[in-house]
PDB file of C-alpha atoms in Angstrom:
ATOM      1  CA  UNK A 131     -31.159 149.709 -92.559  1.00  0.00           C
ATOM      2  CA  UNK A 132     -33.472 152.294 -94.029  1.00  0.00           C
ATOM      3  CA  UNK A 133     -37.211 151.976 -94.230  1.00  0.00           C
ATOM      4  CA  UNK A 134     -39.700 153.833 -96.348  1.00  0.00           C
ATOM      5  CA  UNK A 135     -43.084 153.685 -94.694  1.00  0.00           C
ATOM      6  CA  UNK A 136     -45.974 154.566 -96.982  1.00  0.00           C
ATOM      7  CA  UNK A 137     -49.166 153.715 -95.144  1.00  0.00           C
ATOM      8  CA  UNK A 138     -50.390 154.641 -91.700  1.00  0.00           C
ATOM      9  CA  UNK A 139     -50.666 150.936 -90.848  1.00  0.00           C
ATOM     10  CA  UNK A 140     -46.991 150.430 -91.749  1.00  0.00           C
ATOM     11  CA  UNK A 141     -46.002 153.350 -89.519  1.00  0.00           C
ATOM     12  CA  UNK A 142     -48.006 151.991 -86.586  1.00  0.00           C
ATOM     13  CA  UNK A 143     -46.654 148.482 -87.060  1.00  0.00           C
ATOM     14  CA  UNK A 144     -43.089 149.828 -87.133  1.00  0.00           C
ATOM     15  CA  UNK A 145     -43.622 151.944 -84.018  1.00  0.00           C
ATOM     16  CA  UNK A 146     -45.064 149.078 -81.993  1.00  0.00           C
ATOM     17  CA  UNK A 147     -42.827 146.293 -83.311  1.00  0.00           C
ATOM     18  CA  UNK A 148     -39.763 147.495 -81.345  1.00  0.00           C
ATOM     19  CA  UNK A 149     -37.736 146.811 -84.487  1.00  0.00           C
ATOM     20  CA  UNK A 150     -36.004 150.170 -84.140  1.00  0.00           C
ATOM     21  CA  UNK A 151     -34.880 149.262 -80.602  1.00  0.00           C
ATOM     22  CA  UNK A 152     -33.400 145.971 -81.817  1.00  0.00           C
ATOM     23  CA  UNK A 153     -31.585 147.742 -84.655  1.00  0.00           C
ATOM     24  CA  UNK A 154     -30.165 150.393 -82.308  1.00  0.00           C
ATOM     25  CA  UNK A 155     -29.127 147.745 -79.781  1.00  0.00           C
ATOM     26  CA  UNK A 156     -27.499 145.761 -82.578  1.00  0.00           C
ATOM     27  CA  UNK A 157     -25.569 148.803 -83.824  1.00  0.00           C
ATOM     28  CA  UNK A 158     -24.475 149.749 -80.288  1.00  0.00           C
ATOM     29  CA  UNK A 159     -23.203 146.230 -79.666  1.00  0.00           C
ATOM     30  CA  UNK A 160     -21.488 146.197 -83.059  1.00  0.00           C
ATOM     31  CA  UNK A 161     -19.447 149.204 -82.014  1.00  0.00           C
ATOM     32  CA  UNK A 162     -17.941 147.014 -79.292  1.00  0.00           C
ATOM     33  CA  UNK A 163     -17.404 143.939 -81.495  1.00  0.00           C
ATOM     34  CA  UNK A 164     -13.789 143.510 -82.324  1.00  0.00           C
ATOM     35  CA  UNK A 165     -14.003 141.995 -85.831  1.00  0.00           C
ATOM     36  CA  UNK A 166     -16.007 144.803 -87.498  1.00  0.00           C
ATOM     37  CA  UNK A 167     -14.171 147.418 -85.432  1.00  0.00           C
ATOM     38  CA  UNK A 168     -10.786 145.963 -86.373  1.00  0.00           C
ATOM     39  CA  UNK A 169     -11.793 146.119 -90.037  1.00  0.00           C
ATOM     40  CA  UNK A 170     -13.444 149.561 -90.142  1.00  0.00           C
ATOM     41  CA  UNK A 171     -10.791 150.571 -92.655  1.00  0.00           C
ATOM     42  CA  UNK A 172     -12.169 148.009 -95.155  1.00  0.00           C
ATOM     43  CA  UNK A 173     -14.549 149.837 -97.512  1.00  0.00           C
ATOM     44  CA  UNK A 174     -18.033 148.587 -98.264  1.00  0.00           C
ATOM     45  CA  UNK A 175     -18.059 146.159-101.170  1.00  0.00           C
ATOM     46  CA  UNK A 176     -14.818 144.463-100.115  1.00  0.00           C
ATOM     47  CA  UNK A 177     -14.850 140.922 -98.723  1.00  0.00           C
ATOM     48  CA  UNK A 178     -12.478 138.984 -96.549  1.00  0.00           C
ATOM     49  CA  UNK A 179     -11.658 135.707 -98.309  1.00  0.00           C
ATOM     50  CA  UNK A 180     -10.195 132.701 -96.506  1.00  0.00           C
ATOM     51  CA  UNK A 181      -8.466 129.978 -98.540  1.00  0.00           C
ATOM     52  CA  UNK A 182      -6.876 126.652 -97.707  1.00  0.00           C
ATOM     53  CA  UNK A 183      -3.229 126.161 -98.603  1.00  0.00           C
ATOM     54  CA  UNK A 184       0.080 124.752 -97.478  1.00  0.00           C
ATOM     55  CA  UNK A 185       1.820 121.521 -98.435  1.00  0.00           C
ATOM     56  CA  UNK A 186      -0.948 119.346 -97.016  1.00  0.00           C
ATOM     57  CA  UNK A 187      -3.746 121.937 -97.289  1.00  0.00           C
ATOM     58  CA  UNK A 188      -3.415 122.379 -93.525  1.00  0.00           C
ATOM     59  CA  UNK A 189      -3.099 126.177 -93.471  1.00  0.00           C
ATOM     60  CA  UNK A 190      -5.562 128.958 -94.172  1.00  0.00           C
ATOM     61  CA  UNK A 191      -4.701 132.270 -95.784  1.00  0.00           C
ATOM     62  CA  UNK A 192      -6.637 135.542 -95.550  1.00  0.00           C
ATOM     63  CA  UNK A 193      -7.125 137.915 -98.477  1.00  0.00           C
ATOM     64  CA  UNK A 194      -9.147 141.071 -99.054  1.00  0.00           C
ATOM     65  CA  UNK A 195     -11.168 140.904-102.268  1.00  0.00           C
ATOM     66  CA  UNK A 196     -13.172 143.366-104.313  1.00  0.00           C
ATOM     67  CA  UNK A 197     -15.213 140.986-106.512  1.00  0.00           C
ATOM     68  CA  UNK A 198     -16.408 143.565-109.058  1.00  0.00           C
ATOM     69  CA  UNK A 199     -12.913 144.912-109.734  1.00  0.00           C
ATOM     70  CA  UNK A 200     -11.367 141.426-109.491  1.00  0.00           C
ATOM     71  CA  UNK A 201      -8.769 142.662-107.029  1.00  0.00           C
ATOM     72  CA  UNK A 202      -7.299 140.356-104.373  1.00  0.00           C
ATOM     73  CA  UNK A 203      -4.855 141.758-101.816  1.00  0.00           C
ATOM     74  CA  UNK A 204      -3.164 140.192 -98.816  1.00  0.00           C
ATOM     75  CA  UNK A 205      -2.963 142.904 -96.162  1.00  0.00           C
ATOM     76  CA  UNK A 206      -4.504 146.100 -94.840  1.00  0.00           C
ATOM     77  CA  UNK A 207      -1.518 148.080 -96.139  1.00  0.00           C
ATOM     78  CA  UNK A 208      -2.009 146.627 -99.634  1.00  0.00           C
ATOM     79  CA  UNK A 209      -5.710 147.580 -99.627  1.00  0.00           C
ATOM     80  CA  UNK A 210      -5.040 151.121 -98.415  1.00  0.00           C
ATOM     81  CA  UNK A 211      -2.259 151.530-101.009  1.00  0.00           C
ATOM     82  CA  UNK A 212      -4.638 150.307-103.722  1.00  0.00           C
ATOM     83  CA  UNK A 213      -7.372 152.712-102.601  1.00  0.00           C
ATOM     84  CA  UNK A 214      -4.927 155.614-102.592  1.00  0.00           C
ATOM     85  CA  UNK A 215      -3.221 155.129-105.948  1.00  0.00           C
ATOM     86  CA  UNK A 216      -4.786 152.021-107.590  1.00  0.00           C
ATOM     87  CA  UNK A 217      -1.544 150.029-107.420  1.00  0.00           C
ATOM     88  CA  UNK A 218      -2.036 146.310-107.003  1.00  0.00           C
ATOM     89  CA  UNK A 219       0.665 144.524-105.058  1.00  0.00           C
ATOM     90  CA  UNK A 220       1.289 140.866-105.805  1.00  0.00           C
ATOM     91  CA  UNK A 221      -0.214 138.327-103.399  1.00  0.00           C
ATOM     92  CA  UNK A 222       2.899 136.405-102.425  1.00  0.00           C
ATOM     93  CA  UNK A 223       2.182 133.204-100.534  1.00  0.00           C
ATOM     94  CA  UNK A 224       5.466 131.552-101.608  1.00  0.00           C
ATOM     95  CA  UNK A 225       3.503 129.011-103.608  1.00  0.00           C
ATOM     96  CA  UNK A 226       1.638 127.913-100.482  1.00  0.00           C
ATOM     97  CA  UNK A 227      -1.843 128.970-101.639  1.00  0.00           C
ATOM     98  CA  UNK A 228      -3.382 128.479-105.090  1.00  0.00           C
ATOM     99  CA  UNK A 229      -5.199 131.656-106.130  1.00  0.00           C
ATOM    100  CA  UNK A 230      -6.150 130.471-109.611  1.00  0.00           C
ATOM    101  CA  UNK A 231      -8.857 128.054-108.452  1.00  0.00           C
ATOM    102  CA  UNK A 232     -12.080 128.345-106.499  1.00  0.00           C
ATOM    103  CA  UNK A 233     -11.662 124.842-105.060  1.00  0.00           C
ATOM    104  CA  UNK A 234      -9.699 125.976-102.012  1.00  0.00           C
ATOM    105  CA  UNK A 235     -11.947 128.839-100.849  1.00  0.00           C
ATOM    106  CA  UNK A 236     -13.161 128.162 -97.307  1.00  0.00           C
ATOM    107  CA  UNK A 237     -15.194 131.312 -96.667  1.00  0.00           C
ATOM    108  CA  UNK A 238     -16.016 134.817 -97.813  1.00  0.00           C
ATOM    109  CA  UNK A 239     -16.894 137.283 -95.068  1.00  0.00           C
ATOM    110  CA  UNK A 240     -18.781 140.548 -95.630  1.00  0.00           C
ATOM    111  CA  UNK A 241     -18.329 142.946 -92.717  1.00  0.00           C
ATOM    112  CA  UNK A 242     -20.810 145.504 -94.058  1.00  0.00           C
ATOM    113  CA  UNK A 243     -23.620 143.500 -95.673  1.00  0.00           C
ATOM    114  CA  UNK A 244     -26.428 145.335 -97.422  1.00  0.00           C
ATOM    115  CA  UNK A 245     -29.897 145.039 -95.947  1.00  0.00           C
ATOM    116  CA  UNK A 246     -28.709 144.518 -92.357  1.00  0.00           C
ATOM    117  CA  UNK A 247     -27.756 146.972 -89.595  1.00  0.00           C
ATOM    118  CA  UNK A 248     -24.096 147.877 -89.158  1.00  0.00           C
ATOM    119  CA  UNK A 249     -22.136 145.334 -87.168  1.00  0.00           C
ATOM    120  CA  UNK A 250     -23.839 142.322 -88.681  1.00  0.00           C
ATOM    121  CA  UNK A 251     -21.518 139.927 -90.473  1.00  0.00           C
ATOM    122  CA  UNK A 252     -22.383 137.724 -93.433  1.00  0.00           C
ATOM    123  CA  UNK A 253     -20.334 134.583 -94.062  1.00  0.00           C
ATOM    124  CA  UNK A 254     -20.474 132.392 -97.116  1.00  0.00           C
ATOM    125  CA  UNK A 255     -18.848 129.081 -96.142  1.00  0.00           C
ATOM    126  CA  UNK A 256     -17.774 126.762 -98.959  1.00  0.00           C
ATOM    127  CA  UNK A 257     -17.982 122.973 -98.500  1.00  0.00           C
ATOM    128  CA  UNK A 258     -17.288 120.089-100.855  1.00  0.00           C
ATOM    129  CA  UNK A 259     -20.105 117.594-101.215  1.00  0.00           C
ATOM    130  CA  UNK A 260     -19.773 113.837-101.690  1.00  0.00           C
ATOM    131  CA  UNK A 261     -20.142 114.191-105.450  1.00  0.00           C
ATOM    132  CA  UNK A 262     -17.289 116.735-105.577  1.00  0.00           C
ATOM    133  CA  UNK A 263     -19.372 119.844-106.179  1.00  0.00           C
ATOM    134  CA  UNK A 264     -19.038 122.881-103.923  1.00  0.00           C
ATOM    135  CA  UNK A 265     -21.892 123.929-101.658  1.00  0.00           C
ATOM    136  CA  UNK A 266     -22.146 127.533-100.403  1.00  0.00           C
ATOM    137  CA  UNK A 267     -23.752 127.953 -96.996  1.00  0.00           C
ATOM    138  CA  UNK A 268     -24.672 131.515 -95.945  1.00  0.00           C
ATOM    139  CA  UNK A 269     -24.596 132.582 -92.283  1.00  0.00           C
ATOM    140  CA  UNK A 270     -25.817 135.920 -90.882  1.00  0.00           C
ATOM    141  CA  UNK A 271     -24.398 136.841 -87.460  1.00  0.00           C
ATOM    142  CA  UNK A 272     -26.110 139.254 -85.067  1.00  0.00           C
ATOM    143  CA  UNK A 273     -23.534 141.191 -83.019  1.00  0.00           C
ATOM    144  CA  UNK A 274     -25.928 141.686 -80.098  1.00  0.00           C
ATOM    145  CA  UNK A 275     -26.604 138.132 -79.047  1.00  0.00           C
ATOM    146  CA  UNK A 276     -24.239 136.259 -81.423  1.00  0.00           C
ATOM    147  CA  UNK A 277     -27.155 134.360 -82.949  1.00  0.00           C
ATOM    148  CA  UNK A 278     -26.372 132.974 -86.372  1.00  0.00           C
ATOM    149  CA  UNK A 279     -29.162 132.744 -88.930  1.00  0.00           C
ATOM    150  CA  UNK A 280     -29.095 130.523 -92.010  1.00  0.00           C
ATOM    151  CA  UNK A 281     -31.101 132.849 -94.264  1.00  0.00           C
ATOM    152  CA  UNK A 282     -31.392 136.588 -94.767  1.00  0.00           C
ATOM    153  CA  UNK A 283     -35.160 136.206 -94.451  1.00  0.00           C
ATOM    154  CA  UNK A 284     -34.729 134.669 -90.959  1.00  0.00           C
ATOM    155  CA  UNK A 285     -32.341 137.459 -89.905  1.00  0.00           C
ATOM    156  CA  UNK A 286     -34.726 140.188 -91.064  1.00  0.00           C
ATOM    157  CA  UNK A 287     -37.664 138.400 -89.450  1.00  0.00           C
ATOM    158  CA  UNK A 288     -35.728 138.326 -86.170  1.00  0.00           C
ATOM    159  CA  UNK A 289     -35.002 142.053 -86.448  1.00  0.00           C
ATOM    160  CA  UNK A 290     -38.659 142.814 -87.094  1.00  0.00           C
ATOM    161  CA  UNK A 291     -40.248 140.511 -84.521  1.00  0.00           C
ATOM    162  CA  UNK A 292     -37.546 139.746 -81.963  1.00  0.00           C
ATOM    163  CA  UNK A 293     -38.406 136.040 -82.186  1.00  0.00           C
ATOM    164  CA  UNK A 294     -35.476 133.669 -82.641  1.00  0.00           C
ATOM    165  CA  UNK A 295     -36.212 131.071 -85.346  1.00  0.00           C
ATOM    166  CA  UNK A 296     -35.725 127.351 -84.649  1.00  0.00           C
ATOM    167  CA  UNK A 297     -32.667 127.008 -86.851  1.00  0.00           C
ATOM    168  CA  UNK A 298     -30.752 129.936 -85.353  1.00  0.00           C
ATOM    169  CA  UNK A 299     -27.787 128.933 -83.226  1.00  0.00           C
ATOM    170  CA  UNK A 300     -24.803 130.301 -81.323  1.00  0.00           C
ATOM    171  CA  UNK A 301     -21.386 129.034 -82.383  1.00  0.00           C
ATOM    172  CA  UNK A 302     -18.846 128.014 -79.727  1.00  0.00           C
ATOM    173  CA  UNK A 303     -16.180 130.346 -81.087  1.00  0.00           C
ATOM    174  CA  UNK A 304     -17.131 133.909 -81.915  1.00  0.00           C
ATOM    175  CA  UNK A 305     -16.799 135.187 -85.445  1.00  0.00           C
ATOM    176  CA  UNK A 306     -13.928 137.356 -84.211  1.00  0.00           C
ATOM    177  CA  UNK A 307     -12.077 134.307 -82.881  1.00  0.00           C
ATOM    178  CA  UNK A 308     -12.375 132.560 -86.230  1.00  0.00           C
ATOM    179  CA  UNK A 309     -11.229 135.370 -88.537  1.00  0.00           C
ATOM    180  CA  UNK A 310      -8.917 137.541 -86.434  1.00  0.00           C
ATOM    181  CA  UNK A 311      -5.635 136.039 -87.668  1.00  0.00           C
ATOM    182  CA  UNK A 312      -3.173 138.003 -89.798  1.00  0.00           C
ATOM    183  CA  UNK A 313      -2.154 136.425 -93.098  1.00  0.00           C
ATOM    184  CA  UNK A 314      -1.912 132.718 -92.335  1.00  0.00           C
ATOM    185  CA  UNK A 315      -2.851 130.243 -89.575  1.00  0.00           C
ATOM    186  CA  UNK A 316      -3.312 126.492 -89.120  1.00  0.00           C
ATOM    187  CA  UNK A 317      -6.537 125.167 -90.610  1.00  0.00           C
ATOM    188  CA  UNK A 318      -7.415 122.922 -87.648  1.00  0.00           C
ATOM    189  CA  UNK A 319      -8.594 125.925 -85.617  1.00  0.00           C
ATOM    190  CA  UNK A 320     -11.042 126.990 -88.330  1.00  0.00           C
ATOM    191  CA  UNK A 321     -12.638 123.553 -88.570  1.00  0.00           C
ATOM    192  CA  UNK A 322     -12.977 123.193 -84.792  1.00  0.00           C
ATOM    193  CA  UNK A 323     -14.443 126.681 -84.439  1.00  0.00           C
ATOM    194  CA  UNK A 324     -17.239 125.988 -86.916  1.00  0.00           C
ATOM    195  CA  UNK A 325     -18.748 123.276 -84.723  1.00  0.00           C
TER     196      UNK A 325
END
């Protein structure tokens, strides 16, 4: 996170806010976190996408997506091959996961979100509402204390002040526990881990 301080008052506020200490502590802790460390190979701008699938929609499948290039790949090897020579391998789920629709997306995870220190993780969790529309709930996870913030504004406010907002919480399962599966896993674990 880079700052451009223009006024003397801004410099003094930054120096006495201890924001820099929180950012450094966050980055140091992030180096130990297994999810960002396990995905250091994933370039900035790529997302991890989790979709529901299977005969009874009881499985979840992981993909690596570059939204701007409209590329969706299924493994680390596929992503590295694409980065090296721009060859896109087919996502083969044996018909278990529909990739043509947005209805079965469970989450999109950004392991290097802009505007936050390294190690922070941004999740966009998709939920169907009663009327059938899809709601997108953002979550911002601090690697230091595992607090989860509902808005970017709350996360930045926490970094600047050190005060935990009322709506911040700590999930039972860590973000690593939720997303550290290979290509496919039972969906029940994901649902239980969210609560």
